[in-house]
Coordinates of C-alpha atoms in Angstrom, one line a residue:
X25 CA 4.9 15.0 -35.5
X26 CA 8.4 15.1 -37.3
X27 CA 10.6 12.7 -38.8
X28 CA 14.2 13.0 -38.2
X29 CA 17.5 11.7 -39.4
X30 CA 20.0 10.5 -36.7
X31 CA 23.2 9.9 -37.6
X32 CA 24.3 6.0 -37.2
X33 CA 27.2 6.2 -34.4
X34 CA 24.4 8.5 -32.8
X35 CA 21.9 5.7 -32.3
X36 CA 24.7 2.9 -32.1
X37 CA 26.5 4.6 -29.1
X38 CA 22.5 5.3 -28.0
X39 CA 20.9 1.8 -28.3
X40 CA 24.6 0.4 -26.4
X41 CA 24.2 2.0 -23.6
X42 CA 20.2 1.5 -23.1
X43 CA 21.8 -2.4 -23.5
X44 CA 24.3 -1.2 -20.8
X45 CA 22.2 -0.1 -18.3
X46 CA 20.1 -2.8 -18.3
X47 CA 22.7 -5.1 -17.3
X48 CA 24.0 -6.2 -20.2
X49 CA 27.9 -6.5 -20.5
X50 CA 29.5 -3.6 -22.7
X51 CA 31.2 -5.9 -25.3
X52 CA 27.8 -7.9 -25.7
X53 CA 25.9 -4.6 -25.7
X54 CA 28.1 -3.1 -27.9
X55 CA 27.5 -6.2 -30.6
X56 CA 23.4 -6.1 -30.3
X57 CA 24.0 -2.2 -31.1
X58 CA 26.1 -3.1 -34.4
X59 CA 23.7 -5.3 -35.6
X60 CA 20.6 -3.3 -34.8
X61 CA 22.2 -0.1 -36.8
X62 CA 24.0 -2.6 -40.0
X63 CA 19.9 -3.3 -39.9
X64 CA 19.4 0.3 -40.4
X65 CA 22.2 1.2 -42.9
X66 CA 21.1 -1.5 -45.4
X67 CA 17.7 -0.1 -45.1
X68 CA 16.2 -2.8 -43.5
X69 CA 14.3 -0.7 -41.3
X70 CA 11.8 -3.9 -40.0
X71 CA 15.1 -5.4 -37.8
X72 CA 17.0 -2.0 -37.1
X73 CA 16.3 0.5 -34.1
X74 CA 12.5 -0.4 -34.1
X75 CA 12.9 -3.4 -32.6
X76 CA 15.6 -2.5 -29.7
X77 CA 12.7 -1.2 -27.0
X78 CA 10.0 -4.3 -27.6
X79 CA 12.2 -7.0 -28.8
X80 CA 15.0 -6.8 -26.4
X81 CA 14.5 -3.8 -24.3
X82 CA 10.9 -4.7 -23.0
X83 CA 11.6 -8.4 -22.4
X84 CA 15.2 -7.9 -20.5
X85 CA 12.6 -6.0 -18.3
X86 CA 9.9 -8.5 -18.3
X87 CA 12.7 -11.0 -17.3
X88 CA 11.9 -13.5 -19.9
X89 CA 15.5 -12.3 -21.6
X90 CA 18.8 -12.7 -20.2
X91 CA 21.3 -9.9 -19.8
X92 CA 24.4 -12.0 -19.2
X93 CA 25.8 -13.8 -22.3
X94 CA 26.6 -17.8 -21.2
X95 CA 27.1 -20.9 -23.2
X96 CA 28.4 -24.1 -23.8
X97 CA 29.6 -26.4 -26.4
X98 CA 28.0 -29.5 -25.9
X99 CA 29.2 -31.3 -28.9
X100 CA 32.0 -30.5 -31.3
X101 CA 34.5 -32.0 -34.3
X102 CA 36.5 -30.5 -36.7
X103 CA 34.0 -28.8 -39.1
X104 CA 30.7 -29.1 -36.7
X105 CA 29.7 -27.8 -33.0
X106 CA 26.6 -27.5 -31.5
X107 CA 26.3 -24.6 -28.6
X108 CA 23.3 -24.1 -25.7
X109 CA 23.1 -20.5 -25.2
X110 CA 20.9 -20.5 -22.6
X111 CA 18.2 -18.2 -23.2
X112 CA 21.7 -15.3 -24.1
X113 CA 20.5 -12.6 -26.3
X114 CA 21.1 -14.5 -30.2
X115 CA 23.6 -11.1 -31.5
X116 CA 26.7 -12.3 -29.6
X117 CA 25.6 -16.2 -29.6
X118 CA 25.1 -16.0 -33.4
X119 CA 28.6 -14.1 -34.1
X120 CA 30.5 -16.2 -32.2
X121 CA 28.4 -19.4 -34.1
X122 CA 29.3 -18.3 -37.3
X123 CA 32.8 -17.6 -36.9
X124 CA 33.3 -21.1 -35.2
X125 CA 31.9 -22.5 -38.5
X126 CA 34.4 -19.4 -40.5
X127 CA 37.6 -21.0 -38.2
X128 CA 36.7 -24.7 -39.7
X129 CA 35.9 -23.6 -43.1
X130 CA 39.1 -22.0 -43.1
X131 CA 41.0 -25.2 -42.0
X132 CA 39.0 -28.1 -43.2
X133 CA 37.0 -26.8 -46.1
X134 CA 33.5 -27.1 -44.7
X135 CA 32.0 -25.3 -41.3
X136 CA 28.8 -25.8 -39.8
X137 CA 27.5 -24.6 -36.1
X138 CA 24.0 -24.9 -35.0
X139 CA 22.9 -23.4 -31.7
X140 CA 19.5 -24.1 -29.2
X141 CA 18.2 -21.8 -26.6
X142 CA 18.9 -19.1 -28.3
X143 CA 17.2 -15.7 -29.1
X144 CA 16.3 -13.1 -31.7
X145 CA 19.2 -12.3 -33.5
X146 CA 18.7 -10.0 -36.1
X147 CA 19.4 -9.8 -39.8
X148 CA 20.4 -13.2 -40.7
X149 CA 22.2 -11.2 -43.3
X150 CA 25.0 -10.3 -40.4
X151 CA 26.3 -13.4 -40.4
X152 CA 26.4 -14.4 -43.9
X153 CA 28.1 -11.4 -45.0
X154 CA 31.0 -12.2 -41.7
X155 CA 31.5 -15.4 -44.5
X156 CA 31.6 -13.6 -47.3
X157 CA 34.2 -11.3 -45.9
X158 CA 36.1 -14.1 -45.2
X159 CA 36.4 -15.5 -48.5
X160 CA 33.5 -18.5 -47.7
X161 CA 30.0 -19.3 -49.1
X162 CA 27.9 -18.3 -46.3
X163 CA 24.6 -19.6 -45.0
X164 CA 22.1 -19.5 -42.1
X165 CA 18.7 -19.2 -40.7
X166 CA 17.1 -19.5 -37.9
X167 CA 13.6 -20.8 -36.4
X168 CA 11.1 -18.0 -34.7
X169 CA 7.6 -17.5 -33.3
X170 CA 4.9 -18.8 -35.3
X171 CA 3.4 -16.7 -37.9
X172 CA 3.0 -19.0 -40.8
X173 CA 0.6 -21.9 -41.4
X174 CA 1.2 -25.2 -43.6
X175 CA -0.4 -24.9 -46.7
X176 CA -3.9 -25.8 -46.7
X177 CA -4.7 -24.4 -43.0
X178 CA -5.2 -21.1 -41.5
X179 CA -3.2 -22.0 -38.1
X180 CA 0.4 -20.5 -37.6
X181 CA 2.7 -22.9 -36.8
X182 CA 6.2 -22.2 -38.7
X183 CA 8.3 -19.3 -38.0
X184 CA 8.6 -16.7 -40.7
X185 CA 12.2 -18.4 -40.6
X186 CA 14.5 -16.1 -42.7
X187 CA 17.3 -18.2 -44.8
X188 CA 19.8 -16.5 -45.9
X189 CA 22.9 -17.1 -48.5
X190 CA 26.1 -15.2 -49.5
X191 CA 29.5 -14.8 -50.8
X192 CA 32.1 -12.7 -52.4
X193 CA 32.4 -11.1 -56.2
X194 CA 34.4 -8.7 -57.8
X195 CA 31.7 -6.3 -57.4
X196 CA 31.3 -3.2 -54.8
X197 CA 29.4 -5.3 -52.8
X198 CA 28.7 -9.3 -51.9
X199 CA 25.9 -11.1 -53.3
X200 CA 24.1 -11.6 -50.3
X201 CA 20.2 -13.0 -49.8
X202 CA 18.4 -12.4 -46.7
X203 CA 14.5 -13.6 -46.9
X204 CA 11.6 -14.7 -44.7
X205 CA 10.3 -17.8 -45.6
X206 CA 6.8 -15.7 -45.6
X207 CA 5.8 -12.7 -48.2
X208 CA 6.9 -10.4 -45.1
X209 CA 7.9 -10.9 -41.8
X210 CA 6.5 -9.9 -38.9
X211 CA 8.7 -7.0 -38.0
X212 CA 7.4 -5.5 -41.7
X213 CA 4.0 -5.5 -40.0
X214 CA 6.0 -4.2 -36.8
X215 CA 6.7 -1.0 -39.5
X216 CA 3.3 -0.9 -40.8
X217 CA 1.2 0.0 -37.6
X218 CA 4.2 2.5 -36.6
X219 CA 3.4 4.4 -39.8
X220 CA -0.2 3.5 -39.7
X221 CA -0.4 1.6 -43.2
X222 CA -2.6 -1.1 -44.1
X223 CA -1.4 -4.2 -45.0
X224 CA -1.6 -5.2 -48.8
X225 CA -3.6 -7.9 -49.5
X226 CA -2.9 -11.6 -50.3
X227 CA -0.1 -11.3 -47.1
X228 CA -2.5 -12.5 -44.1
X229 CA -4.9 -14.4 -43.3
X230 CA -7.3 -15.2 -40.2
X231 CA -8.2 -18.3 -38.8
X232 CA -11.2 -18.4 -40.7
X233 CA -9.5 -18.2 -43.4
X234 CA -10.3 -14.2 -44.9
X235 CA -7.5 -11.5 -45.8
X236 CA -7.0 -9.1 -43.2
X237 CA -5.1 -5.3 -43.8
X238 CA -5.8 -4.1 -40.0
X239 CA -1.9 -3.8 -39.5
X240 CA -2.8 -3.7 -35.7
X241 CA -4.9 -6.4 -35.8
X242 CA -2.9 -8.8 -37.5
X243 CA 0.0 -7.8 -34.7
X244 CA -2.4 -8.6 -32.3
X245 CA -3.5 -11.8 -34.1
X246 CA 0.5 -13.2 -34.7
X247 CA 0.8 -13.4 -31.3
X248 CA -2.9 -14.7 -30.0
X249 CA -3.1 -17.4 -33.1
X250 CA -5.9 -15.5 -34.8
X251 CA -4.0 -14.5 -37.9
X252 CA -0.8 -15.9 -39.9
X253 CA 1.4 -14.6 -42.5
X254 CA 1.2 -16.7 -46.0
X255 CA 4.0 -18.0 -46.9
X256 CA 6.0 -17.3 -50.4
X257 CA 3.6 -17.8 -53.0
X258 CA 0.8 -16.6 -50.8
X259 CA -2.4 -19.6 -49.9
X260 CA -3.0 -22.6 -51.5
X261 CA -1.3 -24.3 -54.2
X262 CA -1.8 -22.5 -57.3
X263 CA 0.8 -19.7 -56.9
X264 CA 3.3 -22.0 -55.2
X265 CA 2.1 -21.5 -51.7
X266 CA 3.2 -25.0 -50.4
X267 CA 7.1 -24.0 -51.8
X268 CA 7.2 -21.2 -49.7
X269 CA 5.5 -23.5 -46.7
X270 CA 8.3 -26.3 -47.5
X271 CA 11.6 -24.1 -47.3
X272 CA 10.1 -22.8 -43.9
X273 CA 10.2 -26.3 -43.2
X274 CA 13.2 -27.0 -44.1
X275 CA 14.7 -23.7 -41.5
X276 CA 12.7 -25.5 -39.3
X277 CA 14.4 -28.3 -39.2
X278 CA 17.9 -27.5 -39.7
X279 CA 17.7 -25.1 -37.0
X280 CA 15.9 -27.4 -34.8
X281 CA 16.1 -31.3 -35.2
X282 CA 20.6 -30.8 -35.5
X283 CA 20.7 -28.7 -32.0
X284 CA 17.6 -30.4 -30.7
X285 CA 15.8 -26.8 -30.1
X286 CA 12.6 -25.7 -29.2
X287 CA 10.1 -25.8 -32.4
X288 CA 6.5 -25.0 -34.1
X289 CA 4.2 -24.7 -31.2
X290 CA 6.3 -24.5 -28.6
X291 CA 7.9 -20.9 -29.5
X292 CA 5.0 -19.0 -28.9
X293 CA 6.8 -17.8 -25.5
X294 CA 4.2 -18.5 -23.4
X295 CA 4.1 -20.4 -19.7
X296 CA 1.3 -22.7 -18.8
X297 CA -0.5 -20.2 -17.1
X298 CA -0.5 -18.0 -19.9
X299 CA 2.2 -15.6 -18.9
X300 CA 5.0 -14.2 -21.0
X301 CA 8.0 -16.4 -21.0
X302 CA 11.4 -16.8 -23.1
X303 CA 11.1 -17.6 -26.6
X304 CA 14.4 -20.0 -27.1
X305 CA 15.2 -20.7 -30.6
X306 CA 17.4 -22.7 -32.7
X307 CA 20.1 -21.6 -35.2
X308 CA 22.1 -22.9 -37.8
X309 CA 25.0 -21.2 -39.5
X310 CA 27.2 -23.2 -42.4
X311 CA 30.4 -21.5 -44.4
X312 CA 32.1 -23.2 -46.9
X313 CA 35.8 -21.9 -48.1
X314 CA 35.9 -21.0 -51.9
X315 CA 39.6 -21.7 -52.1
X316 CA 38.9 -25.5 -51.1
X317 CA 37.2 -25.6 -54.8
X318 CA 38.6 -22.7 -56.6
X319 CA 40.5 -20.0 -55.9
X320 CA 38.9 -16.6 -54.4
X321 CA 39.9 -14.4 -57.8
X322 CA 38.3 -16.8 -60.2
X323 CA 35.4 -17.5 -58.0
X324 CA 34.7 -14.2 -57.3
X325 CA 34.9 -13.2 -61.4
X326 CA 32.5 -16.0 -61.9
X327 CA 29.9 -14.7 -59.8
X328 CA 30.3 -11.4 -60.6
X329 CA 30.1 -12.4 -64.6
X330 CA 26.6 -14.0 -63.5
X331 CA 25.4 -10.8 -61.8
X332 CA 26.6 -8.7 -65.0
X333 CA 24.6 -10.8 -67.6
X334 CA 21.8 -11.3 -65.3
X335 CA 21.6 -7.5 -65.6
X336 CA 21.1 -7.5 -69.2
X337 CA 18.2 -9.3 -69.9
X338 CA 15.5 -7.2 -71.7
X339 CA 13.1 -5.4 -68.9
X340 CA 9.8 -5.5 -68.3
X341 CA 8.2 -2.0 -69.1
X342 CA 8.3 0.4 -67.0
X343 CA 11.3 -0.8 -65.1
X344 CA 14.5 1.3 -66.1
X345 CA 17.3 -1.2 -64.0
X346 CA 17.7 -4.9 -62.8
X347 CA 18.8 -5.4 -59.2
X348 CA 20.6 -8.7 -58.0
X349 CA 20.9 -9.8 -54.7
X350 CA 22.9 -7.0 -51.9
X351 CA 22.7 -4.6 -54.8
X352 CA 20.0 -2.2 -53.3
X353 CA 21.4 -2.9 -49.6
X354 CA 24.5 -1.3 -50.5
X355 CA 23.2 1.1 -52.6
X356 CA 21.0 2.4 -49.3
X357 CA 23.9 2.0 -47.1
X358 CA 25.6 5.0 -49.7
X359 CA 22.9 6.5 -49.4
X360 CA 21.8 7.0 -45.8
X361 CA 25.4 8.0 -45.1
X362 CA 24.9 10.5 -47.4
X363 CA 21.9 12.0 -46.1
X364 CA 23.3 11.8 -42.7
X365 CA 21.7 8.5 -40.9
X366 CA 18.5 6.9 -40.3
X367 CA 14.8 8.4 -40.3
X368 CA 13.3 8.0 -36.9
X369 CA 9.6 8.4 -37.3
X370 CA 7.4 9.8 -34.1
X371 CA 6.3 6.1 -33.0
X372 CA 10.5 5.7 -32.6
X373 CA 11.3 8.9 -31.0
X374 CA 8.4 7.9 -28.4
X375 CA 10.1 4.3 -27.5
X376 CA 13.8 6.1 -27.6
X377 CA 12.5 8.6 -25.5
X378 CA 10.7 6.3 -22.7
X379 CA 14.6 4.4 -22.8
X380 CA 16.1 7.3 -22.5
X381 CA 14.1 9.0 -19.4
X382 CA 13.7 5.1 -17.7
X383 CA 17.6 4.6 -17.6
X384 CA 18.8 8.5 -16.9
X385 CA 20.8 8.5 -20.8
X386 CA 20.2 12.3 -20.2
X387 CA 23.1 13.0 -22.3
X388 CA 21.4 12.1 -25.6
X389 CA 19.6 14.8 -26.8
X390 CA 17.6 14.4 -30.2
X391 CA 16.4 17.2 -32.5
X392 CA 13.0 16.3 -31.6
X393 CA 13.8 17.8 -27.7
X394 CA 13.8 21.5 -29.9
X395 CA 11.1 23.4 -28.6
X396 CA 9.8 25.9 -31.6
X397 CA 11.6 28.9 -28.9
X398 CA 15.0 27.5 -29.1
X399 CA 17.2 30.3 -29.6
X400 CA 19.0 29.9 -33.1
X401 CA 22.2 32.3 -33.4
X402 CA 25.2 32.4 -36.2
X403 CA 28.1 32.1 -35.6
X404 CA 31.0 34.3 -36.4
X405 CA 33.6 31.0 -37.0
X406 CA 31.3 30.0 -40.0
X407 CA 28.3 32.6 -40.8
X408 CA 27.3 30.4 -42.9
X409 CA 26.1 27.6 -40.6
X410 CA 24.0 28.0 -37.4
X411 CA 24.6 26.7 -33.5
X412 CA 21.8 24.7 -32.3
X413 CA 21.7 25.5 -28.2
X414 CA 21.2 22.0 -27.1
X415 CA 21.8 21.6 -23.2
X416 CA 25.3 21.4 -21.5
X417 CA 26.9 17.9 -21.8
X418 CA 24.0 17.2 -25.0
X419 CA 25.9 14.4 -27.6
X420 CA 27.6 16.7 -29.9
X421 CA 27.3 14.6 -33.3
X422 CA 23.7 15.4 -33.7
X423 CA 24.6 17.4 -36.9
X424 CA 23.8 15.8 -40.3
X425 CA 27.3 16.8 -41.9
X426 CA 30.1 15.7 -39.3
X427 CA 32.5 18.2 -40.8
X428 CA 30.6 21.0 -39.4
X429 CA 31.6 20.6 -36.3
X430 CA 33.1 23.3 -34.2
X431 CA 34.4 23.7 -31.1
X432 CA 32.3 22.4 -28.1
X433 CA 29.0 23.2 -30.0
X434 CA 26.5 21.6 -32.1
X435 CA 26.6 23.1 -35.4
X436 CA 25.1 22.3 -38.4
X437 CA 23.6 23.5 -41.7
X438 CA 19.7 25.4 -40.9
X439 CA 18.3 22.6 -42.6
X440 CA 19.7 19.6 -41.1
X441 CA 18.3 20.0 -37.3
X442 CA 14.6 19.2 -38.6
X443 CA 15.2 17.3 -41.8
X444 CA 12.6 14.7 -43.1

C-alpha cells in the first residue's frame, strides 16, 4: 500500500470529530485534536495521529476512559494548586494545569500545578512551549505505564516519564526539550511495528535479561512485564544507565508524591481480575516568569547567544550542522507545511478508516478511497491542474496546495492526490 500526505486541518477537523462522536464535548475534543496534530507538525510522529484510535479512541470504547472533562481543585495558594481530574482525558486537564501555573508565574514570580487521576496527555512539549509563549521558563512531566526497570533489574517498573523544559530566545523558535526518561518511548516502538522495523539494539531488554528487536514482541512484552525499555545510558552502570534510571525517578516522584497519584506498579491499568482498567496518572507542570529576574529582551538575547556559540564548536566528521534544542521541531514544522501535511502510512489509513466507518464521518474522504478507475478530467478554469471526482459532500481540502482550490471541487496538481 501507499503512503499519503494529509494536510493538517484535514486530520485536525478529522480526529475532533471521531473525539465528538464518541461523546466527548467539542471544546475538549477540539483540544485533544490540537495536540495530537502540533505532535505531527513537529514531526513527532510517535504522539501525533497514531495514537488517536488505541490510546484514546479504543479505551473511550473499552470504557476505561472518560469522555466528559471534570475536576477539582483540592488544594490551592498563590503560586501552587493541586487538581483531581478524575480519570478526564490529560489534553484539556494538562492545558488548563499549566496555564494555572502561567496565571501565578505571571503575578507572583513562580507557578507550579501538579494534577492526579489524570491521563495520557501528549507531547509534554505542549505545555512547555504555552510558557514559553508567555514569556516564562517552562517545565513538566508526567508519570506513565511501566516500561522501564531500575538499574540492575530486568523488571519495568518506572514510566518512560518524559521531562520536559523550555523558554523564549531571540531565535525563530523557543528552546524547547521534550525527552523520555528511556532511549525511546513506547509510542517509538508504537511506529516501529506500524512500519515493520526492528528495533535497534541496546534499547530493550527481557526479563531474563537479553536484547530483543521483535518490535511486536516487545509491544506485547511492555504491557505483560516480559520486556522493558533501558533507560538513558542503556543497562547497567558503565554508560550511565542508573542517570537515566534516577531522573525517571525523579518524574516519578514529582508527578506523584506532590498530587498523591497513582505510581510504579500500580499504572499498569489493570483490575484484579485481570481486565483492562483506567490508567490514572500524575502530572506536574512549573513556569517561572523571566521578567521576575531579568527582563524578557535580555533574557531572551542571552539564550539565544548560548545557542549561537554552541553552534560553532568544531564538528565531528561527517556531520555538516549542530542542532540545539526545538531547532529541528521547527525546522519540520516548515517543512511539512511545505509539502502539504502529514504522511499517513497504510497501518494509519486502516485505524482512520475503521473510525471513520464505526462513527458514520462519511464526509471525510482520503486519497486512499481512489480506486485506480477514478475518472481524472482537466479542467478548463486551470488546464494545468486536474479535478479529482471525489463523492458529493467529500472534505474539499484534500489537495496538497490549498491555493488550488476551485469552485466546489477538489482540485489539485496530478502529483499531489498519491504523493509519498
Amino acid at each position: 500500500m501507499t503512503s499519503y500526505r494529509i494536510p493538517f486541518d484535514v486530520l485536525e477537523n478529522f480526529s475532533r470529530d471521531v473525539l465528538i462522536k464518541i461523546g466527548v464535548e467539542p471544546q475538549h475534543a477540539a483540544v485533544v485534536a490540537d495536540i495530537l496534530t502540533e505532535s505531527d507538525r513537529r514531526g513527532h510522529e510517535t504522539h501525533g495521529i497514531g495514537r488517536l484510535k488505541p490510546i484514546y479512541y479504543d479505551r473511550v470504547k473499552k470504557g476505561i476512559l472518560e469522555t466528559a472533562v471534570k475536576y477539582d481543585i483540592v488544594k490551592e495558594t498563590s503560586t501552587t494548586a493541586v487538581i483531581d481530574a478524575h480519570n478526564s482525558l490529560g489534553h484539556p486537564i494538562s492545558k488548563i494545569a499549566m496555564q494555572m501555573a502561567i496565571d501565578k508565574a505571571k503575578q507572583h514570580g513562580l507557578g507550579m500545578v501538579v494534577c492526579r487521576n489524570s491521563t495520557h496527555y501528549g507531547i509534554a512539549g505542549y505545555y512547555t512551549s504555552m510558557a514559553a509563549a508567555q514569556g516564562c521558563v517552562g517545565m513538566c512531566g508526567t508519570n506513565a505505564r511501566p516500561s522501564i526497570p531500575p538499574t540492575g533489574a530486568v523488571e519495568n517498573m518506572l514510566g518512560t516519564n518524559p521531562l520536559a523544559f523550555a523558554f523564549p530566545t531571540d531565535e525563530d523558535f523557543d528552546f524547547n526539550l521534550d525527552c523520555a526518561t528511556s532511549i525511546a518511548q513506547r509510542g517509538r516502538i508504537e511506529q516501529y511495528v506500524r512500519e515493520n522495523r526492528p528495533v535497534p539494539a541496546g534499547w530493550v531488554i527481557d526479563d531474563k535479561g537479553q536484547p530483543c528487536s521483535d518490535a511486536q514482541q516487545v509491544l506485547t512484552g511492555l504491557t505483560k512485564g516480559t520486556h522493558a525499555l533501558l533507560p538513558l545510558g542503556g543497562a547497567g552502570e558503565e554508560l550511565g544507565g542508573y542517570k537515566g534510571y534516577g531522573y525517571a525517578t525523579v518524574v516519578e516522584v514529582l508527578s506523584a508524591s506532590l498530587s498523591q497519584a497513582n505510581f510504579l506498579r500500580a499504572l499498569y491499568g489493570t483490575k484484579p481480575d485481570g481486565s483492562a482498567g483506567p490508567i490514572e496518572l500524575g502530572h506536574f507542570f512549573f513556569a517561572a516568569n523571566v521578567e521576575a529576574f531579568t527582563t524578557l529582551e535580555e533574557f531572551k538575547k542571552s539564550a539565544g547567544d548560548i545557542m549561537r556559540e554552541l553552534r560553532t564548536a568544531k564538528k565531528a566528521h561527517p556531520e555538516d550542522r549542530i542542532y540545539v534544542a526545538g531547532e529541528k521541531e521547527c525546522e519540520a514544522y516548515h517543512e511539512q507545511i511545505k509539502l502539504g501535511g502529514v504522511i499517513i502510512e497504510p497501518a494509519n489509513q486502516k485505524a482512520i478508516d475503521a473510525m471513520r466507518a464505526e462513527q458514520g464521518l462519511t464526509q471525510y474522504v482520503f486519497p486512499w478511497d481512489a480506486k485506480q478507475d477514478v475518472p481524472i478530467t482537466m479542467t478548463e478554469e486551470k488546464p494545468n491542474l486536474k479535478v479529482c471526482k471525489y463523492p458529493e459532500g467529500a472534505v474539499q481540502n484534500m489537495c496538497l496546495d490549498k491555493s488550488m482550490y476551485v469552485g466546489d471541487g477538489c482540485y489539485h496538481a496530478c502529483s499531489c492526490h498519491v504523493r509519498k
